[in-house]
PDB file of C-alpha atoms in Angstrom:
ATOM      1  CA  MET A   1      18.460  24.744  12.526  1.00  0.00           C
ATOM      2  CA  THR A   2      18.153  20.925  11.879  1.00  0.00           C
ATOM      3  CA  THR A   3      19.218  20.152   8.556  1.00  0.00           C
ATOM      4  CA  PRO A   4      16.825  17.953   6.386  1.00  0.00           C
ATOM      5  CA  THR A   5      19.125  14.847   7.050  1.00  0.00           C
ATOM      6  CA  GLU A   6      19.046  14.882  10.717  1.00  0.00           C
ATOM      7  CA  VAL A   7      15.025  14.525  10.859  1.00  0.00           C
ATOM      8  CA  PRO A   8      12.858  11.630  10.224  1.00  0.00           C
ATOM      9  CA  SER A   9      11.855  10.779   6.624  1.00  0.00           C
ATOM     10  CA  ASN A  10       8.540  12.297   7.808  1.00  0.00           C
ATOM     11  CA  PRO A  11       9.784  15.747   9.107  1.00  0.00           C
ATOM     12  CA  LEU A  12       6.673  15.856  11.190  1.00  0.00           C
ATOM     13  CA  GLY A  13       7.179  12.709  13.117  1.00  0.00           C
ATOM     14  CA  ARG A  14       4.656  12.106  15.608  1.00  0.00           C
ATOM     15  CA  VAL A  15       2.328  14.722  16.289  1.00  0.00           C
ATOM     16  CA  GLY A  16       0.890  14.073  19.401  1.00  0.00           C
ATOM     17  CA  LEU A  17       1.137  10.882  21.710  1.00  0.00           C
ATOM     18  CA  THR A  18       1.239   7.272  20.634  1.00  0.00           C
ATOM     19  CA  ALA A  19      -2.506   5.781  20.003  1.00  0.00           C
ATOM     20  CA  ASP A  20      -2.469   4.099  23.285  1.00  0.00           C
ATOM     21  CA  GLU A  21      -1.788   7.204  25.159  1.00  0.00           C
ATOM     22  CA  LEU A  22      -4.021   9.526  22.984  1.00  0.00           C
ATOM     23  CA  TRP A  23      -7.803  10.287  23.048  1.00  0.00           C
ATOM     24  CA  HIS A  24      -8.796  12.203  20.062  1.00  0.00           C
ATOM     25  CA  SER A  25     -11.753  13.465  18.060  1.00  0.00           C
ATOM     26  CA  THR A  26     -12.748  16.078  15.217  1.00  0.00           C
ATOM     27  CA  PHE A  27     -15.585  18.232  14.619  1.00  0.00           C
ATOM     28  CA  ARG A  28     -16.314  21.149  12.602  1.00  0.00           C
ATOM     29  CA  ALA A  29     -16.972  24.726  13.936  1.00  0.00           C
ATOM     30  CA  MET A  30     -15.735  28.172  13.099  1.00  0.00           C
ATOM     31  CA  ALA A  31     -15.670  27.318   9.234  1.00  0.00           C
ATOM     32  CA  SER A  32     -12.694  25.016  10.406  1.00  0.00           C
ATOM     33  CA  PRO A  33     -12.090  21.444  11.550  1.00  0.00           C
ATOM     34  CA  VAL A  34     -11.422  21.280  15.061  1.00  0.00           C
ATOM     35  CA  ARG A  35      -9.075  18.522  16.402  1.00  0.00           C
ATOM     36  CA  VAL A  36      -8.803  17.610  19.877  1.00  0.00           C
ATOM     37  CA  GLN A  37      -6.032  15.102  21.363  1.00  0.00           C
ATOM     38  CA  LEU A  38      -6.090  14.585  25.106  1.00  0.00           C
ATOM     39  CA  GLY A  39      -2.913  12.646  27.046  1.00  0.00           C
ATOM     40  CA  ARG A  40      -4.097   9.414  28.978  1.00  0.00           C
ATOM     41  CA  ASP A  41      -3.703  11.553  32.178  1.00  0.00           C
ATOM     42  CA  THR A  42      -6.970  13.302  31.454  1.00  0.00           C
ATOM     43  CA  ARG A  43     -10.049  12.046  33.408  1.00  0.00           C
ATOM     44  CA  ASP A  44     -13.286  11.482  31.673  1.00  0.00           C
ATOM     45  CA  PRO A  45     -12.136  12.545  28.460  1.00  0.00           C
ATOM     46  CA  GLY A  46     -15.467  11.915  26.569  1.00  0.00           C
ATOM     47  CA  ARG A  47     -16.954  14.293  29.094  1.00  0.00           C
ATOM     48  CA  VAL A  48     -14.120  16.790  28.664  1.00  0.00           C
ATOM     49  CA  HIS A  49     -14.193  17.037  24.748  1.00  0.00           C
ATOM     50  CA  ALA A  50     -18.333  17.464  25.267  1.00  0.00           C
ATOM     51  CA  ALA A  51     -17.610  20.704  27.182  1.00  0.00           C
ATOM     52  CA  VAL A  52     -15.018  21.808  24.728  1.00  0.00           C
ATOM     53  CA  ARG A  53     -17.435  21.261  21.859  1.00  0.00           C
ATOM     54  CA  ASP A  54     -20.109  23.090  23.951  1.00  0.00           C
ATOM     55  CA  LEU A  55     -17.854  25.986  24.614  1.00  0.00           C
ATOM     56  CA  VAL A  56     -16.653  26.413  20.733  1.00  0.00           C
ATOM     57  CA  ASP A  57     -19.862  26.024  19.530  1.00  0.00           C
ATOM     58  CA  GLN A  58     -21.274  28.785  22.316  1.00  0.00           C
ATOM     59  CA  VAL A  59     -18.443  31.201  20.713  1.00  0.00           C
ATOM     60  CA  GLU A  60     -19.449  30.459  17.474  1.00  0.00           C
ATOM     61  CA  ARG A  61     -23.172  31.198  18.228  1.00  0.00           C
ATOM     62  CA  GLN A  62     -22.409  34.779  19.719  1.00  0.00           C
ATOM     63  CA  CYS A  63     -19.333  35.880  17.571  1.00  0.00           C
ATOM     64  CA  THR A  64     -20.012  34.629  14.128  1.00  0.00           C
ATOM     65  CA  ARG A  65     -20.742  37.175  11.376  1.00  0.00           C
ATOM     66  CA  PHE A  66     -22.637  34.461   9.228  1.00  0.00           C
ATOM     67  CA  ASP A  67     -25.816  34.270  10.997  1.00  0.00           C
ATOM     68  CA  PRO A  68     -27.843  37.611  11.332  1.00  0.00           C
ATOM     69  CA  THR A  69     -29.254  36.399  14.779  1.00  0.00           C
ATOM     70  CA  SER A  70     -25.784  36.188  16.535  1.00  0.00           C
ATOM     71  CA  ASP A  71     -24.876  38.404  18.932  1.00  0.00           C
ATOM     72  CA  LEU A  72     -22.094  40.142  17.008  1.00  0.00           C
ATOM     73  CA  MET A  73     -24.652  40.796  14.163  1.00  0.00           C
ATOM     74  CA  GLN A  74     -27.205  42.170  16.692  1.00  0.00           C
ATOM     75  CA  ALA A  75     -24.761  44.574  18.031  1.00  0.00           C
ATOM     76  CA  ASN A  76     -23.557  45.461  14.467  1.00  0.00           C
ATOM     77  CA  VAL A  77     -27.301  46.112  13.645  1.00  0.00           C
ATOM     78  CA  ALA A  78     -27.649  48.345  16.639  1.00  0.00           C
ATOM     79  CA  GLY A  79     -24.485  50.434  15.641  1.00  0.00           C
ATOM     80  CA  ASP A  80     -24.105  53.432  17.752  1.00  0.00           C
ATOM     81  CA  GLY A  81     -26.886  52.065  20.123  1.00  0.00           C
ATOM     82  CA  TRP A  82     -25.964  49.978  22.854  1.00  0.00           C
ATOM     83  CA  HIS A  83     -27.007  46.273  22.687  1.00  0.00           C
ATOM     84  CA  GLN A  84     -26.609  43.577  25.484  1.00  0.00           C
ATOM     85  CA  VAL A  85     -24.408  40.544  24.323  1.00  0.00           C
ATOM     86  CA  GLY A  86     -23.444  36.961  25.772  1.00  0.00           C
ATOM     87  CA  VAL A  87     -20.259  36.814  27.768  1.00  0.00           C
ATOM     88  CA  ARG A  88     -18.281  35.257  24.724  1.00  0.00           C
ATOM     89  CA  CYS A  89     -19.214  38.011  22.497  1.00  0.00           C
ATOM     90  CA  TYR A  90     -18.889  40.693  25.077  1.00  0.00           C
ATOM     91  CA  ASP A  91     -15.121  39.313  26.042  1.00  0.00           C
ATOM     92  CA  ALA A  92     -14.084  38.905  22.187  1.00  0.00           C
ATOM     93  CA  LEU A  93     -15.171  42.526  21.461  1.00  0.00           C
ATOM     94  CA  VAL A  94     -12.943  43.805  24.577  1.00  0.00           C
ATOM     95  CA  ALA A  95     -10.210  41.930  23.352  1.00  0.00           C
ATOM     96  CA  ALA A  96     -10.580  43.056  19.816  1.00  0.00           C
ATOM     97  CA  GLU A  97     -10.734  46.600  20.849  1.00  0.00           C
ATOM     98  CA  ARG A  98      -7.177  46.055  23.306  1.00  0.00           C
ATOM     99  CA  ALA A  99      -5.823  44.620  20.105  1.00  0.00           C
ATOM    100  CA  HIS A 100      -6.852  47.221  17.932  1.00  0.00           C
ATOM    101  CA  ALA A 101      -5.048  49.663  20.542  1.00  0.00           C
ATOM    102  CA  GLU A 102      -1.774  47.703  20.615  1.00  0.00           C
ATOM    103  CA  THR A 103      -1.333  47.463  17.278  1.00  0.00           C
ATOM    104  CA  ALA A 104      -1.712  50.999  16.367  1.00  0.00           C
ATOM    105  CA  GLY A 105      -4.724  50.086  14.670  1.00  0.00           C
ATOM    106  CA  VAL A 106      -3.152  47.500  12.046  1.00  0.00           C
ATOM    107  CA  PHE A 107      -5.221  45.133  13.647  1.00  0.00           C
ATOM    108  CA  GLU A 108      -8.485  46.379  12.553  1.00  0.00           C
ATOM    109  CA  PRO A 109     -12.187  44.713  13.133  1.00  0.00           C
ATOM    110  CA  ARG A 110     -14.087  47.085  10.745  1.00  0.00           C
ATOM    111  CA  VAL A 111     -13.725  45.156   7.828  1.00  0.00           C
ATOM    112  CA  LEU A 112     -16.966  43.571   7.398  1.00  0.00           C
ATOM    113  CA  ARG A 113     -18.609  45.621   4.598  1.00  0.00           C
ATOM    114  CA  VAL A 114     -15.252  45.565   2.348  1.00  0.00           C
ATOM    115  CA  LEU A 115     -15.268  41.736   2.720  1.00  0.00           C
ATOM    116  CA  ALA A 116     -18.967  41.649   1.996  1.00  0.00           C
ATOM    117  CA  ASP A 117     -18.336  44.122  -0.974  1.00  0.00           C
ATOM    118  CA  LEU A 118     -15.579  41.734  -2.478  1.00  0.00           C
ATOM    119  CA  GLY A 119     -17.941  38.735  -2.454  1.00  0.00           C
ATOM    120  CA  TYR A 120     -17.324  36.977   1.215  1.00  0.00           C
ATOM    121  CA  ALA A 121     -20.723  37.630   2.796  1.00  0.00           C
ATOM    122  CA  SER A 122     -21.534  34.021   3.553  1.00  0.00           C
ATOM    123  CA  SER A 123     -19.426  31.084   5.412  1.00  0.00           C
ATOM    124  CA  TRP A 124     -16.618  30.132   3.124  1.00  0.00           C
ATOM    125  CA  PRO A 125     -18.015  26.580   1.322  1.00  0.00           C
ATOM    126  CA  ALA A 126     -16.343  23.633   2.813  1.00  0.00           C
ATOM    127  CA  ASP A 127     -15.494  22.285  -1.027  1.00  0.00           C
ATOM    128  CA  GLY A 128     -15.054  25.407  -2.783  1.00  0.00           C
ATOM    129  CA  ARG A 129     -14.434  29.249  -2.914  1.00  0.00           C
ATOM    130  CA  PRO A 130     -16.970  31.989  -2.628  1.00  0.00           C
ATOM    131  CA  ALA A 131     -18.872  33.360  -5.735  1.00  0.00           C
ATOM    132  CA  GLY A 132     -16.960  36.600  -5.862  1.00  0.00           C
ATOM    133  CA  GLY A 133     -18.239  40.169  -5.731  1.00  0.00           C
ATOM    134  CA  PRO A 134     -19.058  41.838  -8.343  1.00  0.00           C
ATOM    135  CA  ALA A 135     -16.527  44.671  -8.553  1.00  0.00           C
ATOM    136  CA  ALA A 136     -12.902  44.529  -8.038  1.00  0.00           C
ATOM    137  CA  PRO A 137     -11.526  46.461  -4.777  1.00  0.00           C
ATOM    138  CA  GLY A 138     -12.460  49.954  -4.929  1.00  0.00           C
ATOM    139  CA  PRO A 139     -10.102  52.808  -4.557  1.00  0.00           C
ATOM    140  CA  VAL A 140      -7.314  53.475  -1.937  1.00  0.00           C
ATOM    141  CA  LEU A 141      -9.691  55.206   0.957  1.00  0.00           C
ATOM    142  CA  GLY A 142      -6.963  55.556   3.700  1.00  0.00           C
ATOM    143  CA  ARG A 143      -7.202  54.633   7.530  1.00  0.00           C
ATOM    144  CA  ALA A 144     -10.513  54.707   9.426  1.00  0.00           C
ATOM    145  CA  PRO A 145     -10.580  56.898  12.796  1.00  0.00           C
ATOM    146  CA  ARG A 146      -9.524  54.836  15.599  1.00  0.00           C
ATOM    147  CA  TRP A 147     -12.060  52.571  16.614  1.00  0.00           C
ATOM    148  CA  THR A 148     -13.816  53.220  20.043  1.00  0.00           C
ATOM    149  CA  PRO A 149     -16.325  50.941  20.926  1.00  0.00           C
ATOM    150  CA  GLY A 150     -18.598  51.546  24.563  1.00  0.00           C
ATOM    151  CA  PHE A 151     -18.502  48.732  26.984  1.00  0.00           C
ATOM    152  CA  ASP A 152     -20.657  48.371  29.944  1.00  0.00           C
ATOM    153  CA  ALA A 153     -19.528  45.346  32.224  1.00  0.00           C
ATOM    154  CA  ALA A 154     -22.376  45.800  34.645  1.00  0.00           C
ATOM    155  CA  THR A 155     -25.227  44.928  32.075  1.00  0.00           C
ATOM    156  CA  ARG A 156     -22.670  43.234  29.602  1.00  0.00           C
ATOM    157  CA  SER A 157     -23.727  46.018  26.765  1.00  0.00           C
ATOM    158  CA  VAL A 158     -21.737  47.303  23.820  1.00  0.00           C
ATOM    159  CA  ARG A 159     -21.713  49.756  21.225  1.00  0.00           C
ATOM    160  CA  VAL A 160     -19.779  48.939  18.430  1.00  0.00           C
ATOM    161  CA  GLY A 161     -20.289  52.140  15.941  1.00  0.00           C
ATOM    162  CA  PRO A 162     -21.703  52.508  12.650  1.00  0.00           C
ATOM    163  CA  ASP A 163     -19.141  50.289  11.046  1.00  0.00           C
ATOM    164  CA  PRO A 164     -19.877  46.757  11.333  1.00  0.00           C
ATOM    165  CA  ILE A 165     -17.408  44.287  12.883  1.00  0.00           C
ATOM    166  CA  ASP A 166     -15.979  41.104  11.986  1.00  0.00           C
ATOM    167  CA  LEU A 167     -14.388  39.072  14.657  1.00  0.00           C
ATOM    168  CA  GLY A 168     -12.701  36.635  12.259  1.00  0.00           C
ATOM    169  CA  GLY A 169      -9.467  35.214  13.572  1.00  0.00           C
ATOM    170  CA  ILE A 170      -9.912  36.804  17.034  1.00  0.00           C
ATOM    171  CA  GLY A 171     -12.848  34.736  17.500  1.00  0.00           C
ATOM    172  CA  LYS A 172     -10.825  31.321  16.819  1.00  0.00           C
ATOM    173  CA  GLY A 173      -7.864  32.408  19.000  1.00  0.00           C
ATOM    174  CA  LEU A 174     -10.220  33.637  22.010  1.00  0.00           C
ATOM    175  CA  ALA A 175     -12.029  30.229  21.639  1.00  0.00           C
ATOM    176  CA  LEU A 176      -8.499  28.219  21.692  1.00  0.00           C
ATOM    177  CA  ARG A 177      -7.759  30.368  24.852  1.00  0.00           C
ATOM    178  CA  TRP A 178     -10.569  29.600  26.872  1.00  0.00           C
ATOM    179  CA  THR A 179     -10.398  25.802  25.847  1.00  0.00           C
ATOM    180  CA  ALA A 180      -7.052  25.833  27.206  1.00  0.00           C
ATOM    181  CA  ASP A 181      -8.550  27.119  30.290  1.00  0.00           C
ATOM    182  CA  LEU A 182     -11.085  24.521  30.556  1.00  0.00           C
ATOM    183  CA  LEU A 183      -8.493  21.823  29.777  1.00  0.00           C
ATOM    184  CA  ALA A 184      -6.157  23.022  32.734  1.00  0.00           C
ATOM    185  CA  ALA A 185      -9.407  23.091  34.884  1.00  0.00           C
ATOM    186  CA  ALA A 186     -10.043  19.276  34.049  1.00  0.00           C
ATOM    187  CA  GLY A 187      -6.405  18.870  35.180  1.00  0.00           C
ATOM    188  CA  ALA A 188      -5.110  17.775  31.459  1.00  0.00           C
ATOM    189  CA  THR A 189      -1.388  18.276  31.189  1.00  0.00           C
ATOM    190  CA  SER A 190      -0.880  16.875  27.699  1.00  0.00           C
ATOM    191  CA  TYR A 191      -3.211  18.227  24.709  1.00  0.00           C
ATOM    192  CA  LEU A 192      -3.270  19.535  21.449  1.00  0.00           C
ATOM    193  CA  VAL A 193      -6.143  21.196  19.951  1.00  0.00           C
ATOM    194  CA  ASP A 194      -6.025  22.337  16.301  1.00  0.00           C
ATOM    195  CA  ALA A 195      -8.715  24.913  14.949  1.00  0.00           C
ATOM    196  CA  GLY A 196      -7.761  24.742  11.348  1.00  0.00           C
ATOM    197  CA  GLY A 197      -3.870  25.435  11.864  1.00  0.00           C
ATOM    198  CA  ASP A 198      -4.467  27.684  14.798  1.00  0.00           C
ATOM    199  CA  CYS A 199      -3.073  25.554  17.727  1.00  0.00           C
ATOM    200  CA  VAL A 200      -2.881  25.459  21.516  1.00  0.00           C
ATOM    201  CA  PHE A 201      -0.522  22.799  23.199  1.00  0.00           C
ATOM    202  CA  ARG A 202       0.417  21.610  26.822  1.00  0.00           C
ATOM    203  CA  GLY A 203       3.059  19.429  27.372  1.00  0.00           C
ATOM    204  CA  GLY A 204       6.473  18.290  25.775  1.00  0.00           C
ATOM    205  CA  GLY A 205       4.822  16.064  22.789  1.00  0.00           C
ATOM    206  CA  PRO A 206       5.520  12.647  22.413  1.00  0.00           C
ATOM    207  CA  ASP A 207       9.192  12.575  23.136  1.00  0.00           C
ATOM    208  CA  GLY A 208       9.524  15.783  25.355  1.00  0.00           C
ATOM    209  CA  SER A 209      11.124  17.870  22.650  1.00  0.00           C
ATOM    210  CA  GLY A 210       7.732  19.748  21.999  1.00  0.00           C
ATOM    211  CA  TRP A 211       4.718  19.304  19.438  1.00  0.00           C
ATOM    212  CA  HIS A 212       5.887  18.971  15.861  1.00  0.00           C
ATOM    213  CA  ILE A 213       3.711  21.365  13.859  1.00  0.00           C
ATOM    214  CA  GLY A 214       4.102  21.706   9.881  1.00  0.00           C
ATOM    215  CA  VAL A 215       4.034  25.101   8.410  1.00  0.00           C
ATOM    216  CA  GLU A 216       2.184  24.516   4.971  1.00  0.00           C
ATOM    217  CA  ASP A 217       3.164  25.980   1.789  1.00  0.00           C
ATOM    218  CA  PRO A 218       0.779  28.559   0.781  1.00  0.00           C
ATOM    219  CA  ARG A 219       1.216  27.807  -2.646  1.00  0.00           C
ATOM    220  CA  GLY A 220      -0.362  24.283  -2.576  1.00  0.00           C
ATOM    221  CA  GLY A 221       1.103  21.012  -1.914  1.00  0.00           C
ATOM    222  CA  ILE A 222       0.911  18.490   0.752  1.00  0.00           C
ATOM    223  CA  ASP A 223       4.532  18.630   1.766  1.00  0.00           C
ATOM    224  CA  PRO A 224       5.521  21.343   4.565  1.00  0.00           C
ATOM    225  CA  MET A 225       7.651  24.263   4.271  1.00  0.00           C
ATOM    226  CA  ALA A 226       9.049  24.040   7.526  1.00  0.00           C
ATOM    227  CA  VAL A 227       8.316  21.992  11.073  1.00  0.00           C
ATOM    228  CA  LEU A 228       8.362  23.556  14.357  1.00  0.00           C
ATOM    229  CA  ALA A 229       8.288  22.469  17.973  1.00  0.00           C
ATOM    230  CA  VAL A 230       6.208  24.424  20.496  1.00  0.00           C
ATOM    231  CA  THR A 231       6.076  23.389  24.106  1.00  0.00           C
ATOM    232  CA  ASP A 232       3.243  25.018  26.270  1.00  0.00           C
ATOM    233  CA  GLY A 233       2.205  27.568  23.982  1.00  0.00           C
ATOM    234  CA  ALA A 234       0.181  28.402  20.873  1.00  0.00           C
ATOM    235  CA  CYS A 235       0.446  28.871  17.042  1.00  0.00           C
ATOM    236  CA  ALA A 236      -1.238  30.909  14.158  1.00  0.00           C
ATOM    237  CA  THR A 237      -0.846  31.426  10.745  1.00  0.00           C
ATOM    238  CA  SER A 238      -2.175  34.144   8.498  1.00  0.00           C
ATOM    239  CA  SER A 239      -2.291  32.702   5.329  1.00  0.00           C
ATOM    240  CA  THR A 240      -3.867  33.356   1.645  1.00  0.00           C
ATOM    241  CA  ARG A 241      -3.657  29.714   0.684  1.00  0.00           C
ATOM    242  CA  LEU A 242      -7.348  29.103   1.075  1.00  0.00           C
ATOM    243  CA  ARG A 243      -9.126  32.303   1.372  1.00  0.00           C
ATOM    244  CA  ARG A 244      -8.517  33.520  -1.762  1.00  0.00           C
ATOM    245  CA  TRP A 245     -10.945  34.202  -4.590  1.00  0.00           C
ATOM    246  CA  ARG A 246     -11.600  36.531  -7.653  1.00  0.00           C
ATOM    247  CA  ALA A 247     -13.771  39.776  -7.392  1.00  0.00           C
ATOM    248  CA  GLY A 248     -14.203  41.616 -10.725  1.00  0.00           C
ATOM    249  CA  GLY A 249     -11.318  39.773 -12.540  1.00  0.00           C
ATOM    250  CA  GLU A 250      -8.910  40.536  -9.829  1.00  0.00           C
ATOM    251  CA  GLU A 251      -7.604  38.018  -7.108  1.00  0.00           C
ATOM    252  CA  VAL A 252      -8.389  39.153  -3.428  1.00  0.00           C
ATOM    253  CA  HIS A 253      -7.861  37.671  -0.157  1.00  0.00           C
ATOM    254  CA  HIS A 254      -9.587  38.362   3.212  1.00  0.00           C
ATOM    255  CA  LEU A 255      -6.754  39.850   4.923  1.00  0.00           C
ATOM    256  CA  ILE A 256      -8.038  43.792   4.766  1.00  0.00           C
ATOM    257  CA  ASP A 257      -4.869  46.575   5.013  1.00  0.00           C
ATOM    258  CA  PRO A 258      -6.641  49.257   7.190  1.00  0.00           C
ATOM    259  CA  SER A 259      -4.859  51.805   5.751  1.00  0.00           C
ATOM    260  CA  THR A 260      -6.300  51.036   1.990  1.00  0.00           C
ATOM    261  CA  ARG A 261      -9.223  49.200   2.723  1.00  0.00           C
ATOM    262  CA  ARG A 262      -7.975  47.067   0.263  1.00  0.00           C
ATOM    263  CA  PRO A 263      -6.316  43.272   0.419  1.00  0.00           C
ATOM    264  CA  GLY A 264      -2.873  43.610   1.742  1.00  0.00           C
ATOM    265  CA  GLY A 265       0.224  42.034   2.754  1.00  0.00           C
ATOM    266  CA  GLY A 266       2.773  43.263  -0.081  1.00  0.00           C
ATOM    267  CA  GLY A 267       3.894  40.153  -1.773  1.00  0.00           C
ATOM    268  CA  LEU A 268       3.557  37.658   1.334  1.00  0.00           C
ATOM    269  CA  ARG A 269       1.573  34.283   1.111  1.00  0.00           C
ATOM    270  CA  ALA A 270       1.586  33.584   4.637  1.00  0.00           C
ATOM    271  CA  VAL A 271       2.955  34.297   8.199  1.00  0.00           C
ATOM    272  CA  THR A 272       2.789  32.064  11.062  1.00  0.00           C
ATOM    273  CA  VAL A 273       3.510  33.188  15.087  1.00  0.00           C
ATOM    274  CA  VAL A 274       4.305  31.213  17.940  1.00  0.00           C
ATOM    275  CA  ALA A 275       3.258  32.983  21.057  1.00  0.00           C
ATOM    276  CA  ASP A 276       2.138  31.875  24.899  1.00  0.00           C
ATOM    277  CA  ASP A 277      -1.373  32.791  23.886  1.00  0.00           C
ATOM    278  CA  PRO A 278      -3.684  31.723  20.902  1.00  0.00           C
ATOM    279  CA  ALA A 279      -5.253  34.648  20.530  1.00  0.00           C
ATOM    280  CA  ASP A 280      -2.221  37.015  20.830  1.00  0.00           C
ATOM    281  CA  ALA A 281      -0.638  34.819  18.082  1.00  0.00           C
ATOM    282  CA  GLU A 282      -4.007  35.151  15.855  1.00  0.00           C
ATOM    283  CA  VAL A 283      -3.477  38.890  16.191  1.00  0.00           C
ATOM    284  CA  TRP A 284       0.065  39.029  15.326  1.00  0.00           C
ATOM    285  CA  SER A 285       0.146  36.763  12.462  1.00  0.00           C
ATOM    286  CA  LYS A 286      -2.280  38.901  11.020  1.00  0.00           C
ATOM    287  CA  THR A 287      -0.738  42.433  12.015  1.00  0.00           C
ATOM    288  CA  LEU A 288       2.761  41.102  10.864  1.00  0.00           C
ATOM    289  CA  PHE A 289       1.167  39.776   7.408  1.00  0.00           C
ATOM    290  CA  LEU A 290      -0.160  43.145   6.864  1.00  0.00           C
ATOM    291  CA  ARG A 291       3.142  44.752   7.242  1.00  0.00           C
ATOM    292  CA  GLY A 292       4.355  43.589   4.056  1.00  0.00           C
ATOM    293  CA  ALA A 293       7.914  44.292   3.242  1.00  0.00           C
ATOM    294  CA  ALA A 294       8.309  45.495   6.730  1.00  0.00           C
ATOM    295  CA  ILE A 295       7.887  42.490   8.205  1.00  0.00           C
ATOM    296  CA  ALA A 296      11.416  41.685   9.434  1.00  0.00           C
ATOM    297  CA  GLU A 297      11.969  44.701  11.568  1.00  0.00           C
ATOM    298  CA  ALA A 298       8.346  44.703  12.956  1.00  0.00           C
ATOM    299  CA  ALA A 299       8.718  41.139  13.974  1.00  0.00           C
ATOM    300  CA  GLU A 300      12.238  41.825  15.372  1.00  0.00           C
ATOM    301  CA  CYS A 301      11.191  45.175  17.166  1.00  0.00           C
ATOM    302  CA  ARG A 302       8.543  43.542  19.156  1.00  0.00           C
ATOM    303  CA  GLY A 303      10.680  40.073  19.753  1.00  0.00           C
ATOM    304  CA  LEU A 304       7.827  37.966  17.976  1.00  0.00           C
ATOM    305  CA  ALA A 305       8.519  34.530  17.035  1.00  0.00           C
ATOM    306  CA  ALA A 306       7.420  34.587  13.541  1.00  0.00           C
ATOM    307  CA  LEU A 307       8.042  32.885   9.935  1.00  0.00           C
ATOM    308  CA  TRP A 308       7.019  34.417   6.720  1.00  0.00           C
ATOM    309  CA  ILE A 309       6.639  32.942   3.238  1.00  0.00           C
ATOM    310  CA  ASP A 310       6.357  35.213   0.036  1.00  0.00           C
ATOM    311  CA  ALA A 311       4.888  35.081  -3.122  1.00  0.00           C
ATOM    312  CA  ASP A 312       8.256  33.309  -4.558  1.00  0.00           C
ATOM    313  CA  GLY A 313       8.048  30.239  -1.791  1.00  0.00           C
ATOM    314  CA  THR A 314      11.086  32.361   0.084  1.00  0.00           C
ATOM    315  CA  LEU A 315      10.988  31.442   3.539  1.00  0.00           C
ATOM    316  CA  ALA A 316      12.263  33.741   6.416  1.00  0.00           C
ATOM    317  CA  ALA A 317      12.056  34.057  10.219  1.00  0.00           C
ATOM    318  CA  SER A 318      12.856  36.098  13.161  1.00  0.00           C
ATOM    319  CA  PRO A 319      15.681  35.603  15.630  1.00  0.00           C
ATOM    320  CA  ALA A 320      12.902  34.583  18.120  1.00  0.00           C
ATOM    321  CA  MET A 321      11.541  31.616  15.934  1.00  0.00           C
ATOM    322  CA  GLN A 322      14.713  30.127  15.460  1.00  0.00           C
ATOM    323  CA  PRO A 323      14.745  28.050  18.756  1.00  0.00           C
ATOM    324  CA  HIS A 324      11.191  26.351  17.218  1.00  0.00           C
ATOM    325  CA  LEU A 325      12.421  25.668  13.821  1.00  0.00           C
ATOM    326  CA  ILE A 326      13.648  22.202  13.597  1.00  0.00           C
ATOM    327  CA  TRP A 327      13.287  21.724   9.852  1.00  0.00           C
ATOM    328  CA  THR A 328      12.918  23.661   6.805  1.00  0.00           C
ATOM    329  CA  ARG A 329      12.496  22.318   3.308  1.00  0.00           C
ATOM    330  CA  PRO A 330      15.945  22.469   1.266  1.00  0.00           C
TER     331      PRO A 330
END
């Protein structure tokens, strides 16, 4: 771990390449700003960016829960009936079911009703918070049975079951996975794509030591809590910094514990995971967040590169995260 005196006065250094080596643009999708940085080796970067934007827009159109006409919401309406969906929605639901099984149900897509009851029924306002729900979270209900959706690959049809699905963060992670595939096909060897703090990278960054990524303080402020170096990988953060509001006089957030069907986390404010794949990083950042006080054991058992910050601002990291940590706030 590098001490603060051994890093630049700006601990983030240069995030990306220098201005004459970099093509970049920003657009908004999936309720987040999306930033695309392409190295100068990328052929026809304008065309590549247009393809990235079209892909991300396609994922949003098919997988959002905020549009009743989306493929996901139409599948939710069908419930126990079969419904044909687009390829991005189909693949996202398959990935969500796989994550649900791999995490023994801790990653739970069937939280849409809980979020709506708490007042998070429409897209997050860009300049504020949702109005909130009329009542505080309900009583602890216990974990739902295992989610067993149906899939018909031949017709690209799904049967999600009686409880409506929220693809949430995994949709964003998959959009980044598919963006990385698109950029690889375009021959890009240096890039960073950032979707609201979830990132995918390729190349060693400006000096070959990795892309330098700041971990924000979930309590607020502009100074990072830590800086990570990542090469050819991804990172994702599950945090209560932004998606936190009041319902029935009680502070709530969007990370729902399936064992209680209430906001969970056991005193944690944020969890960041570095992984090879952005969808995996997203799934495990949320899963570890919901482990609460057991996060250290859970991360080490899985060999996950994880960093977490509790309500007091204390930062801790798993052994696998140590090689990525280049600076922490004193």
